[in-house]
CSV table of C-alpha atoms in Angstrom, one decimal:
chain,number,residue,atom,x,y,z
A,251,MET,CA,35.6,87.3,177.7
A,252,ARG,CA,38.7,88.8,175.9
A,253,THR,CA,37.9,91.7,173.8
A,254,ILE,CA,39.9,93.2,171.0
A,255,GLY,CA,39.9,97.0,171.9
A,256,ILE,CA,37.4,98.3,169.1
A,257,THR,CA,35.1,100.4,170.3
A,258,LEU,CA,32.3,102.0,168.2
A,259,ALA,CA,32.4,105.4,169.6
A,260,VAL,CA,33.0,106.7,166.1
A,261,ALA,CA,29.4,105.2,165.2
A,262,VAL,CA,27.9,108.1,167.3
A,263,MET,CA,29.5,110.7,164.8
A,264,CYS,CA,29.3,108.9,161.6
A,265,LEU,CA,26.2,107.0,161.3
A,266,THR,CA,25.2,106.3,157.6
A,267,THR,CA,22.2,104.5,156.3
A,268,VAL,CA,23.2,102.4,153.0
A,269,CYS,CA,19.8,101.8,151.2
A,270,GLY,CA,19.4,98.4,149.5
A,271,ASP,CA,22.7,96.9,151.6
A,272,SER,CA,21.3,93.6,153.2
A,273,MET,CA,22.1,90.3,154.8
A,274,ASP,CA,20.8,87.1,154.5
A,275,ALA,CA,22.0,84.0,156.3
A,276,GLN,CA,21.2,80.7,157.8
A,277,GLY,CA,22.3,79.7,161.2
A,278,THR,CA,22.7,76.2,162.9
A,279,ALA,CA,23.1,75.5,166.7
A,280,SER,CA,23.7,72.5,168.6
A,281,GLY,CA,23.7,72.4,172.4
A,282,ASN,CA,21.6,72.0,175.6
A,283,VAL,CA,18.8,73.5,177.3
A,284,VAL,CA,18.2,73.4,181.1
A,285,LEU,CA,14.7,74.2,182.3
A,286,TYR,CA,13.4,75.0,186.0
A,287,PHE,CA,10.0,75.0,187.1
A,288,SER,CA,8.3,77.4,189.6
A,289,GLY,CA,4.6,77.4,190.0
A,290,THR,CA,3.0,77.7,186.6
A,291,ARG,CA,6.2,79.3,185.2
A,292,ALA,CA,9.1,77.8,183.5
A,293,THR,CA,12.5,79.4,183.0
A,294,GLY,CA,15.4,78.2,181.0
A,295,SER,CA,19.0,78.7,179.8
A,296,PHE,CA,20.8,77.2,176.7
A,297,ASP,CA,24.5,77.1,175.5
A,298,SER,CA,25.4,76.1,171.9
A,299,THR,CA,27.8,75.9,169.3
A,300,PHE,CA,26.8,78.4,166.2
A,301,ALA,CA,27.5,78.4,162.7
A,302,LEU,CA,26.3,81.2,160.1
A,303,SER,CA,26.7,81.2,156.7
A,304,GLY,CA,25.1,83.3,154.1
A,305,GLN,CA,25.6,86.6,152.0
A,306,LEU,CA,25.9,90.5,152.4
A,307,THR,CA,24.8,92.8,149.5
A,308,ILE,CA,26.8,95.8,149.7
A,309,ASP,CA,26.7,98.4,146.8
A,310,ASP,CA,25.0,95.7,144.6
A,311,ALA,CA,27.9,93.4,145.1
A,312,ILE,CA,27.3,89.7,146.7
A,313,VAL,CA,29.7,89.0,149.7
A,314,ALA,CA,29.5,85.4,150.6
A,315,PHE,CA,30.6,84.3,153.9
A,316,SER,CA,30.7,81.4,156.6
A,317,ALA,CA,31.6,81.9,160.2
A,318,ALA,CA,31.4,79.9,163.5
A,319,GLY,CA,31.3,80.5,167.1
A,320,TRP,CA,28.7,80.2,169.8
A,321,ALA,CA,25.1,81.2,170.8
A,322,ARG,CA,23.8,81.2,174.2
A,323,GLY,CA,20.5,82.8,176.0
A,324,ALA,CA,17.7,82.3,178.2
A,325,GLY,CA,13.8,81.9,178.1
A,326,SER,CA,10.7,81.6,180.1
A,327,GLY,CA,7.1,80.4,179.4
A,328,ASP,CA,3.9,78.4,180.8
A,329,THR,CA,4.5,75.2,182.3
A,330,VAL,CA,1.3,73.7,181.2
A,331,THR,CA,1.9,74.6,177.6
A,332,LEU,CA,5.6,75.0,177.7
A,333,ASP,CA,5.5,77.6,175.0
A,334,LEU,CA,8.7,79.6,175.6
A,335,ASP,CA,10.2,82.8,174.7
A,336,ALA,CA,13.7,83.3,174.3
A,337,GLN,CA,16.6,85.7,174.2
A,338,ALA,CA,19.9,85.0,172.8
A,339,THR,CA,23.3,86.2,172.1
A,340,PHE,CA,25.6,84.9,169.4
A,341,ALA,CA,29.1,85.6,168.0
A,342,ALA,CA,30.6,83.9,165.0
A,343,THR,CA,34.1,84.6,163.3
A,344,GLY,CA,35.2,83.4,159.9
A,345,SER,CA,35.9,84.8,156.4
A,346,THR,CA,34.2,85.9,153.2
A,347,GLU,CA,34.8,84.0,150.0
A,348,ALA,CA,37.5,86.6,148.9
A,349,GLY,CA,39.4,85.6,152.3
A,350,GLU,CA,38.5,88.8,154.4
A,351,ARG,CA,37.9,88.3,158.1
A,352,ILE,CA,34.6,88.5,159.3
A,353,SER,CA,32.8,88.6,162.6
A,354,VAL,CA,29.0,88.5,163.2
A,355,GLN,CA,27.9,89.4,166.9
A,356,GLY,CA,24.4,90.2,168.2
A,357,GLY,CA,21.3,89.0,169.8
A,358,LEU,CA,17.8,88.0,168.6
A,359,THR,CA,14.4,87.1,170.2
A,360,LEU,CA,12.2,84.1,169.4
A,361,SER,CA,8.5,83.7,170.4
A,362,GLY,CA,6.6,80.2,170.1
A,363,LEU,CA,9.3,77.5,171.0
A,364,THR,CA,7.8,74.6,172.7
A,365,ALA,CA,8.6,71.5,174.5
A,366,GLY,CA,6.5,68.2,174.8
A,367,ALA,CA,6.2,65.5,177.0
A,368,SER,CA,9.0,63.4,175.5
A,369,GLY,CA,11.2,66.0,173.9
A,370,SER,CA,11.0,69.5,172.4
A,371,SER,CA,10.3,70.9,168.9
A,372,GLY,CA,8.8,73.9,167.5
A,373,SER,CA,9.3,77.2,165.5
A,374,GLY,CA,9.6,80.8,166.4
A,375,MET,CA,9.7,84.2,165.0
A,376,GLY,CA,11.1,87.3,166.2
A,377,GLU,CA,13.7,89.9,165.6
A,378,PHE,CA,17.7,90.2,165.6
A,379,TYR,CA,20.2,92.8,165.7
A,380,ALA,CA,23.8,92.5,165.2
A,381,THR,CA,26.9,94.1,164.4
A,382,ILE,CA,29.3,93.0,161.3
A,383,PHE,CA,33.1,93.6,161.5
A,384,ILE,CA,34.5,93.0,158.0
A,385,ALA,CA,37.9,94.3,156.9
A,386,GLU,CA,38.1,98.0,158.0
A,387,ARG,CA,34.4,98.5,157.9
A,388,VAL,CA,31.6,98.1,160.8
A,389,TYR,CA,27.8,97.6,159.8
A,390,ARG,CA,24.9,97.1,161.9
A,391,VAL,CA,22.2,94.9,160.7
A,392,ARG,CA,18.6,94.6,162.1
A,393,GLY,CA,15.8,92.5,160.6
A,394,ASP,CA,13.6,89.4,161.1
A,395,ALA,CA,14.7,86.1,162.9
A,396,GLU,CA,13.1,82.7,162.1
A,397,GLY,CA,14.0,79.7,164.1
A,398,SER,CA,13.1,76.1,164.6
A,399,ALA,CA,14.4,73.6,167.3
A,400,SER,CA,14.3,69.9,167.8
A,401,GLY,CA,15.9,67.5,170.4
A,402,GLY,CA,15.1,65.0,173.3
A,403,PHE,CA,15.4,64.9,177.2
A,404,VAL,CA,18.6,63.6,178.7
A,405,VAL,CA,20.0,63.1,182.2
A,406,PRO,CA,20.1,66.5,183.8
A,407,LYS,CA,23.2,67.7,185.6
A,408,ASP,CA,21.0,69.3,188.1
A,409,PRO,CA,18.5,66.8,189.5
A,410,TYR,CA,15.8,69.8,190.1
A,411,SER,CA,15.8,70.5,186.5
A,412,MET,CA,15.1,69.1,183.0
A,413,GLU,CA,17.5,69.1,180.6
A,414,LEU,CA,17.3,68.7,176.7
A,415,ALA,CA,20.0,68.2,173.8
A,416,GLY,CA,19.1,69.3,170.3
A,417,ASP,CA,19.7,71.3,167.3
A,418,GLY,CA,18.4,74.9,166.1
A,419,LEU,CA,18.2,76.2,162.7
A,420,PHE,CA,17.9,79.9,162.3
A,421,HIS,CA,17.2,82.3,159.3
A,422,LEU,CA,18.2,86.0,159.8
A,423,SER,CA,17.5,88.6,156.9
A,424,GLY,CA,17.8,92.3,157.6
A,425,GLU,CA,19.0,95.6,156.2
A,426,LEU,CA,22.8,96.8,156.7
A,427,THR,CA,23.9,100.3,158.1
A,428,LEU,CA,27.3,101.3,157.7
A,429,ILE,CA,28.4,103.0,160.9
A,430,VAL,CA,32.6,102.9,160.5
A,431,SER,CA,34.5,103.0,157.3
A,432,PRO,CA,38.0,104.5,156.3
A,433,GLU,CA,36.3,107.1,154.0
A,434,ALA,CA,34.0,108.4,157.2
A,435,ALA,CA,37.3,108.4,159.4
A,436,ASP,CA,39.1,110.4,157.1
A,437,ASP,CA,36.3,113.0,156.6
A,438,ALA,CA,35.8,113.3,160.3
A,439,SER,CA,39.8,113.8,160.7
A,440,THR,CA,39.6,117.0,158.3
A,441,ASP,CA,36.7,118.1,159.7
A,442,SER,CA,37.5,120.8,162.4
A,443,SER,CA,33.8,120.9,163.9
A,444,ALA,CA,33.7,117.0,164.2
A,445,THR,CA,33.7,115.3,167.6
A,446,SER,CA,37.1,113.3,168.1
A,447,PRO,CA,36.7,109.4,168.9
A,448,GLU,CA,38.5,110.5,172.3
A,449,GLU,CA,35.9,112.8,173.1
A,450,VAL,CA,33.0,110.4,172.6
A,451,SER,CA,32.7,107.9,175.5
A,452,HIS,CA,32.0,104.0,175.4
A,453,GLN,CA,28.9,104.8,177.2
A,454,GLN,CA,27.7,107.1,174.7
A,455,ALA,CA,28.4,104.3,171.9
A,456,VAL,CA,26.1,101.8,174.2
A,457,ASP,CA,23.4,104.2,174.7
A,458,SER,CA,23.2,104.6,170.8
A,459,VAL,CA,22.8,100.9,170.7
A,460,LEU,CA,20.1,100.9,173.1
A,461,ASP,CA,18.1,103.3,171.3
A,462,ASP,CA,18.4,101.4,168.4
A,463,LEU,CA,17.6,97.7,169.6
A,464,PRO,CA,14.1,96.5,168.2
A,465,TRP,CA,13.0,95.0,171.2
A,466,ASP,CA,12.2,96.0,175.2
A,467,THR,CA,15.2,95.5,177.0
A,468,ALA,CA,13.4,95.1,180.3
A,469,THR,CA,12.5,91.6,178.9
A,470,TRP,CA,16.2,90.5,178.8
A,471,PRO,CA,18.2,89.1,181.7
A,472,GLU,CA,20.5,91.6,183.0
A,473,ALA,CA,23.8,89.6,182.7
A,474,LEU,CA,22.6,88.6,179.1
A,475,LEU,CA,21.7,92.1,178.2
A,476,ALA,CA,25.1,93.2,179.5
A,477,GLU,CA,26.9,90.8,177.2
A,478,LEU,CA,24.5,91.7,174.3
A,479,LEU,CA,26.0,95.3,174.8
A,480,GLU,CA,29.5,94.2,174.9
A,481,ILE,CA,29.6,92.0,171.7
A,482,LEU,CA,27.5,94.8,169.9
A,483,THR,CA,30.5,97.4,170.6
A,484,ASN,CA,33.6,95.2,170.7
A,485,VAL,CA,35.0,92.1,168.6
A,486,VAL,CA,35.2,89.2,170.8
A,487,ASP,CA,37.4,86.2,170.8
A,488,VAL,CA,34.8,83.5,170.1
A,489,ALA,CA,37.4,80.8,171.1
A,490,GLU,CA,36.9,81.9,174.9
A,491,VAL,CA,33.2,80.3,175.0
A,492,ASN,CA,32.0,79.1,178.3
A,493,GLU,CA,34.0,80.7,181.1
A,494,SER,CA,32.4,83.9,181.0
A,495,SER,CA,29.0,82.9,179.6
A,496,PRO,CA,26.1,84.5,181.8
A,497,VAL,CA,23.9,81.6,181.6
A,498,ALA,CA,26.8,79.0,182.5
A,499,ASP,CA,26.3,76.9,185.5
């Protein structure tokens, strides 16, 4: 995955909570789920296109946006009920109604997705956490995630698996925290006691994200968690979709 070298090291020294600022967005996904079975457990992975549209509320102003990119992840559950818990990463780039470039990148967890004998359908609830890059500002947003999916079985590429093709709908809503802004950077540059961005390592920025995630990272596959941390701290090129996917075949 090619990334644009924008690290959030500055976030460690200029974290600012903006009360009342929020995001409310609807997402759609279309792709395939591959399921494997072992004993009484089922594990799965999925890869899909992803579109996100909605609005940010910043300083009482409404900022409408639309973006597109990818979503992918993994899940596990019971082979009898086929109730699945899923973890996913997503990245979408687009523009605001005013023409500003925006990137929304992060992850989510959902519980309660199910698969039946002739297809899959269900809805789940969970949490999401994302970074929003817009103009010269960077926000973090965390909140509630709701999702539903439906689809049907298709001929699998791997004969030892089951494969489904379908669509998903998501609702993401949460509070914004401003972590990087031109004003904060100017203040830091004139404060002789402030830590410079060069002195704050990328690992410290990653550690700050880990401390703030709303879920137990031990439940995430290692490769998927690594991708989550990468997209939370760097703007990614959403055009390069599958080659670096941690859940690709």
